[in-house]
């Protein structure tokens, strides 16, 4: 993974100093809250329902054990002993004090971490595939491009005051494990005639008006990447709407002027920008790529695992994925224990995961956009030991991609933007479907809950999605079916009138019962829905 | 009744106007009537509170009860508690 | 255009005034006219004011007639002026490029990177805070409109 050189470190250290200065000027009254707010947001600090919340960046979801332990330390020292992993592969802390924030950033900087641009109307964390470097289907490690983009976007002087937030995702396989098409810019690395390049999609997003990003350029090479993306951003910065925050994302611009016109403007701007020399030389690409070389796998690692422990076998089948290197496997640690808070981990659990990564995964972990943690390079011979340690730490729920592997935003329990609580609902749904056999029978079923239209829970992309709304001062929930954030991307459709909390749990059960009654051989819920449509489910729900 | 609430600037703690100062307990909050805006201008200017605003509430024997569920959750804290050791059905008393 | 004149580089230390101009030539005291008025052509004006939504490229054919471009920042959150500035510098503009309006200390370094070399803030700027802001970062990741050498170039020459 990427390691800082002196330049990276000096830049982060300067940022710590800058924010300390800004906090001091806010506390002393030299700055008003209005002046300070964008500055603190650009250091990940929100003022939420109960306290300040700090969102720490995990660049493209990759970190090592030392960094993971620091996250646990921050939770213990400055928060209430736990952290929440997010749908953009970051971590957030709910109980931070403004006066501690500069010290927190200083501590993070000692392990090459920061909270830079994790909020605000700027370019956010570049996200990527949690299986990068381990998946057999990738053409190259997408994180090399993600790291190039990370550096380019950090404190980019032209794009620090965009109309709205900007989210970029890079993947490198046809299978989309990172919801790439639902980003402001999504890039899929492909190979053409032996040359590596990216297909560029622009204008995806969820929120009030969900859209799937159309392809804007079919191929951009690494030496044109930054110029091209700069051109994309410049057109957005100049022409994105600034009159209405609900119409300010780039997806609205594309929708209003059309993809063809946007493409034309970008190509024109690209010609101008390309001449400026903003693209680094190949040597820089190679320098970064070298840090993402495969770890020192044991070529003689034995394949095959002893399945005699039935609980281990269940976890093996559900949470362990194939690795491109023989004798190795990819482990997904579920942060969705039945009845627990989706995506949360205690400082102790964080330490356990750090140690397991250090010992059994070449000192690397990933955060997934589904709010789970991945150990990307585990020798098959070590799987049983890893599982035992996870079991002891309450981290061995065998529910990857099953109905209880719920993506949920923090919701009204924590978030001042929310209309309804999402966590208690997630707990109720998981408890209703707690039976492991029932879950496995239902199979792959991605359920996603957002507490408001901002869609941080990605409900539009859920096979089953739930949206919390405010119905005359009480919490109400809309049910959506048929969304997908994978390469078969689609946006969920609302079933009909909403429900209260217990009502939506019942409705979901009626939907899954209907699926079981109607499914053909081998069909996931999503497949059955796409085959038979909304009507049978509507009938099952509403009678 | 109308309550004035905000956050303590350096800590972020939720605070409630008591008539003479700021308390972390909603039970201490007083009815500000039509004076909320005037009070918050002074208090924000002096940095004794951050991002203050007025909310509706009804008086009860146990203190004011904010009218909107969001404000009630803000007053009592999250309705869920993180505790990896707790049983799945362990409920947090829902005083909302 | 006026001949370049040496001005006192210790401006910042005189009476605690913040340094808001980064050119050595004499400041133009001409009132800036609107872009539309300038493009209409019937003017000897050499100072143009761009509103946030104006297209800076419209000036690119006329740069030899312009000594001062003032770019408006109606609110500091409106970042269009940063693109306008870079477009002008990229187009070869070497005259004075001024950011005017809701311009605060914390945005000045970014504005400098985009090519602004003078500032007309509505609110007072603290000289000490400004000096700290301008000298804080010794390295920059990306190439912009200033002279800063991006880190990738320092790494590989």
PDB file of C-alpha atoms in Angstrom, chain A residues 2 5-8 10-11 14-15 17-18 21-22 25 31 34-35 38-39 150-152 154-158 160-161 230 234 237-238 242 269 272 276-281 283-284 287, chain C residues 54-57 76-84 86-87 90 102 104-107 109-111 113-114 123 126 129 132 136-144 151-152 154-157:
ATOM      1  CA  UNK A   2       0.995   3.623  -0.380  1.00  0.00           C
ATOM      2  CA  UNK A   5       7.419  10.256   1.583  1.00  0.00           C
ATOM      3  CA  UNK A   6       8.636  13.483   3.143  1.00  0.00           C
ATOM      4  CA  UNK A   7       6.407  15.547   0.870  1.00  0.00           C
ATOM      5  CA  UNK A   8       3.196  13.717   1.754  1.00  0.00           C
ATOM      6  CA  UNK A  10       4.895  17.689   5.297  1.00  0.00           C
ATOM      7  CA  UNK A  11       1.615  18.403   3.542  1.00  0.00           C
ATOM      8  CA  UNK A  14       0.941  21.627   7.517  1.00  0.00           C
ATOM      9  CA  UNK A  15      -2.763  20.849   7.373  1.00  0.00           C
ATOM     10  CA  UNK A  17      -1.119  23.282  11.819  1.00  0.00           C
ATOM     11  CA  UNK A  18      -3.608  25.107   9.609  1.00  0.00           C
ATOM     12  CA  UNK A  21      -4.938  27.841  13.740  1.00  0.00           C
ATOM     13  CA  UNK A  22      -8.469  27.878  12.349  1.00  0.00           C
ATOM     14  CA  UNK A  25      -9.500  31.637  15.568  1.00  0.00           C
ATOM     15  CA  UNK A  31     -14.091  33.761  12.827  1.00  0.00           C
ATOM     16  CA  UNK A  34     -20.496  30.813   9.008  1.00  0.00           C
ATOM     17  CA  UNK A  35     -16.862  31.424   8.029  1.00  0.00           C
ATOM     18  CA  UNK A  38     -16.692  25.082   5.405  1.00  0.00           C
ATOM     19  CA  UNK A  39     -13.208  24.957   6.881  1.00  0.00           C
ATOM     20  CA  UNK A 150      -6.053  11.463  -4.139  1.00  0.00           C
ATOM     21  CA  UNK A 151      -2.903  13.531  -4.397  1.00  0.00           C
ATOM     22  CA  UNK A 152      -4.193  15.583  -7.301  1.00  0.00           C
ATOM     23  CA  UNK A 154      -5.900  17.229  -2.132  1.00  0.00           C
ATOM     24  CA  UNK A 155      -6.158  20.986  -1.630  1.00  0.00           C
ATOM     25  CA  UNK A 156      -6.717  21.455  -5.359  1.00  0.00           C
ATOM     26  CA  UNK A 157      -6.954  25.247  -5.380  1.00  0.00           C
ATOM     27  CA  UNK A 158      -9.484  25.505  -8.198  1.00  0.00           C
ATOM     28  CA  UNK A 160     -12.101  23.698  -3.138  1.00  0.00           C
ATOM     29  CA  UNK A 161     -15.402  25.569  -3.424  1.00  0.00           C
ATOM     30  CA  UNK A 230      -9.444  18.314 -14.220  1.00  0.00           C
ATOM     31  CA  UNK A 234     -13.630  22.619 -14.319  1.00  0.00           C
ATOM     32  CA  UNK A 237     -17.133  24.197 -11.164  1.00  0.00           C
ATOM     33  CA  UNK A 238     -18.035  26.759 -13.811  1.00  0.00           C
ATOM     34  CA  UNK A 242     -25.305  27.126  -7.214  1.00  0.00           C
ATOM     35  CA  UNK A 269     -11.480  22.005 -21.819  1.00  0.00           C
ATOM     36  CA  UNK A 272      -6.650  23.470 -22.979  1.00  0.00           C
ATOM     37  CA  UNK A 276      -0.559  22.933 -19.121  1.00  0.00           C
ATOM     38  CA  UNK A 277       1.549  19.980 -18.029  1.00  0.00           C
ATOM     39  CA  UNK A 278      -0.557  18.952 -15.037  1.00  0.00           C
ATOM     40  CA  UNK A 279      -0.030  15.259 -15.718  1.00  0.00           C
ATOM     41  CA  UNK A 280       2.820  13.651 -13.774  1.00  0.00           C
ATOM     42  CA  UNK A 281       5.418  11.619 -15.691  1.00  0.00           C
ATOM     43  CA  UNK A 283       7.935   7.662 -13.298  1.00  0.00           C
ATOM     44  CA  UNK A 284       5.425   8.921 -10.733  1.00  0.00           C
ATOM     45  CA  UNK A 287       6.572   4.853  -8.153  1.00  0.00           C
TER      46      UNK A 287
ATOM     47  CA  UNK C  54     -19.242  35.644 -16.429  1.00  0.00           C
ATOM     48  CA  UNK C  55     -17.199  33.674 -18.949  1.00  0.00           C
ATOM     49  CA  UNK C  56     -13.543  34.574 -18.494  1.00  0.00           C
ATOM     50  CA  UNK C  57     -12.718  33.081 -21.896  1.00  0.00           C
ATOM     51  CA  UNK C  76     -16.677  32.931  -0.361  1.00  0.00           C
ATOM     52  CA  UNK C  77     -18.470  29.632  -1.056  1.00  0.00           C
ATOM     53  CA  UNK C  78     -18.900  30.507  -4.737  1.00  0.00           C
ATOM     54  CA  UNK C  79     -15.801  28.993  -6.291  1.00  0.00           C
ATOM     55  CA  UNK C  80     -16.319  30.015  -9.909  1.00  0.00           C
ATOM     56  CA  UNK C  81     -13.783  32.795  -9.637  1.00  0.00           C
ATOM     57  CA  UNK C  82     -10.974  30.284  -9.115  1.00  0.00           C
ATOM     58  CA  UNK C  83     -11.625  28.806 -12.560  1.00  0.00           C
ATOM     59  CA  UNK C  84     -11.935  32.269 -14.113  1.00  0.00           C
ATOM     60  CA  UNK C  86      -6.779  30.089 -13.996  1.00  0.00           C
ATOM     61  CA  UNK C  87      -8.372  30.423 -17.416  1.00  0.00           C
ATOM     62  CA  UNK C  90      -3.561  29.953 -18.860  1.00  0.00           C
ATOM     63  CA  UNK C 102     -16.187  37.947   0.299  1.00  0.00           C
ATOM     64  CA  UNK C 104     -11.220  35.689   3.654  1.00  0.00           C
ATOM     65  CA  UNK C 105      -7.784  34.795   4.965  1.00  0.00           C
ATOM     66  CA  UNK C 106      -8.264  31.082   4.514  1.00  0.00           C
ATOM     67  CA  UNK C 107      -9.061  31.358   0.823  1.00  0.00           C
ATOM     68  CA  UNK C 109      -3.556  31.011  -0.480  1.00  0.00           C
ATOM     69  CA  UNK C 110      -5.835  29.056  -2.836  1.00  0.00           C
ATOM     70  CA  UNK C 111      -6.568  32.212  -4.782  1.00  0.00           C
ATOM     71  CA  UNK C 113      -2.380  29.442  -6.526  1.00  0.00           C
ATOM     72  CA  UNK C 114      -5.042  30.193  -9.132  1.00  0.00           C
ATOM     73  CA  UNK C 123     -14.039  42.503   5.587  1.00  0.00           C
ATOM     74  CA  UNK C 126      -5.710  40.041   9.929  1.00  0.00           C
ATOM     75  CA  UNK C 129      -3.131  35.320  10.170  1.00  0.00           C
ATOM     76  CA  UNK C 132       0.855  32.409   8.545  1.00  0.00           C
ATOM     77  CA  UNK C 136       2.305  27.460   5.917  1.00  0.00           C
ATOM     78  CA  UNK C 137       2.514  24.998   3.037  1.00  0.00           C
ATOM     79  CA  UNK C 138       5.913  24.453   1.477  1.00  0.00           C
ATOM     80  CA  UNK C 139       4.735  21.695  -0.835  1.00  0.00           C
ATOM     81  CA  UNK C 140       1.821  21.387  -3.251  1.00  0.00           C
ATOM     82  CA  UNK C 141       0.541  18.251  -4.890  1.00  0.00           C
ATOM     83  CA  UNK C 142      -0.734  19.645  -8.134  1.00  0.00           C
ATOM     84  CA  UNK C 143       0.306  22.144 -10.752  1.00  0.00           C
ATOM     85  CA  UNK C 144      -1.791  25.309 -10.824  1.00  0.00           C
ATOM     86  CA  UNK C 151       5.490  17.385  -5.623  1.00  0.00           C
ATOM     87  CA  UNK C 152       5.608  14.861  -8.465  1.00  0.00           C
ATOM     88  CA  UNK C 154      10.272  17.379  -7.089  1.00  0.00           C
ATOM     89  CA  UNK C 155      10.226  13.605  -6.878  1.00  0.00           C
ATOM     90  CA  UNK C 156      11.331  12.975 -10.444  1.00  0.00           C
ATOM     91  CA  UNK C 157      12.775  16.223 -11.740  1.00  0.00           C
TER      92      UNK C 157
END
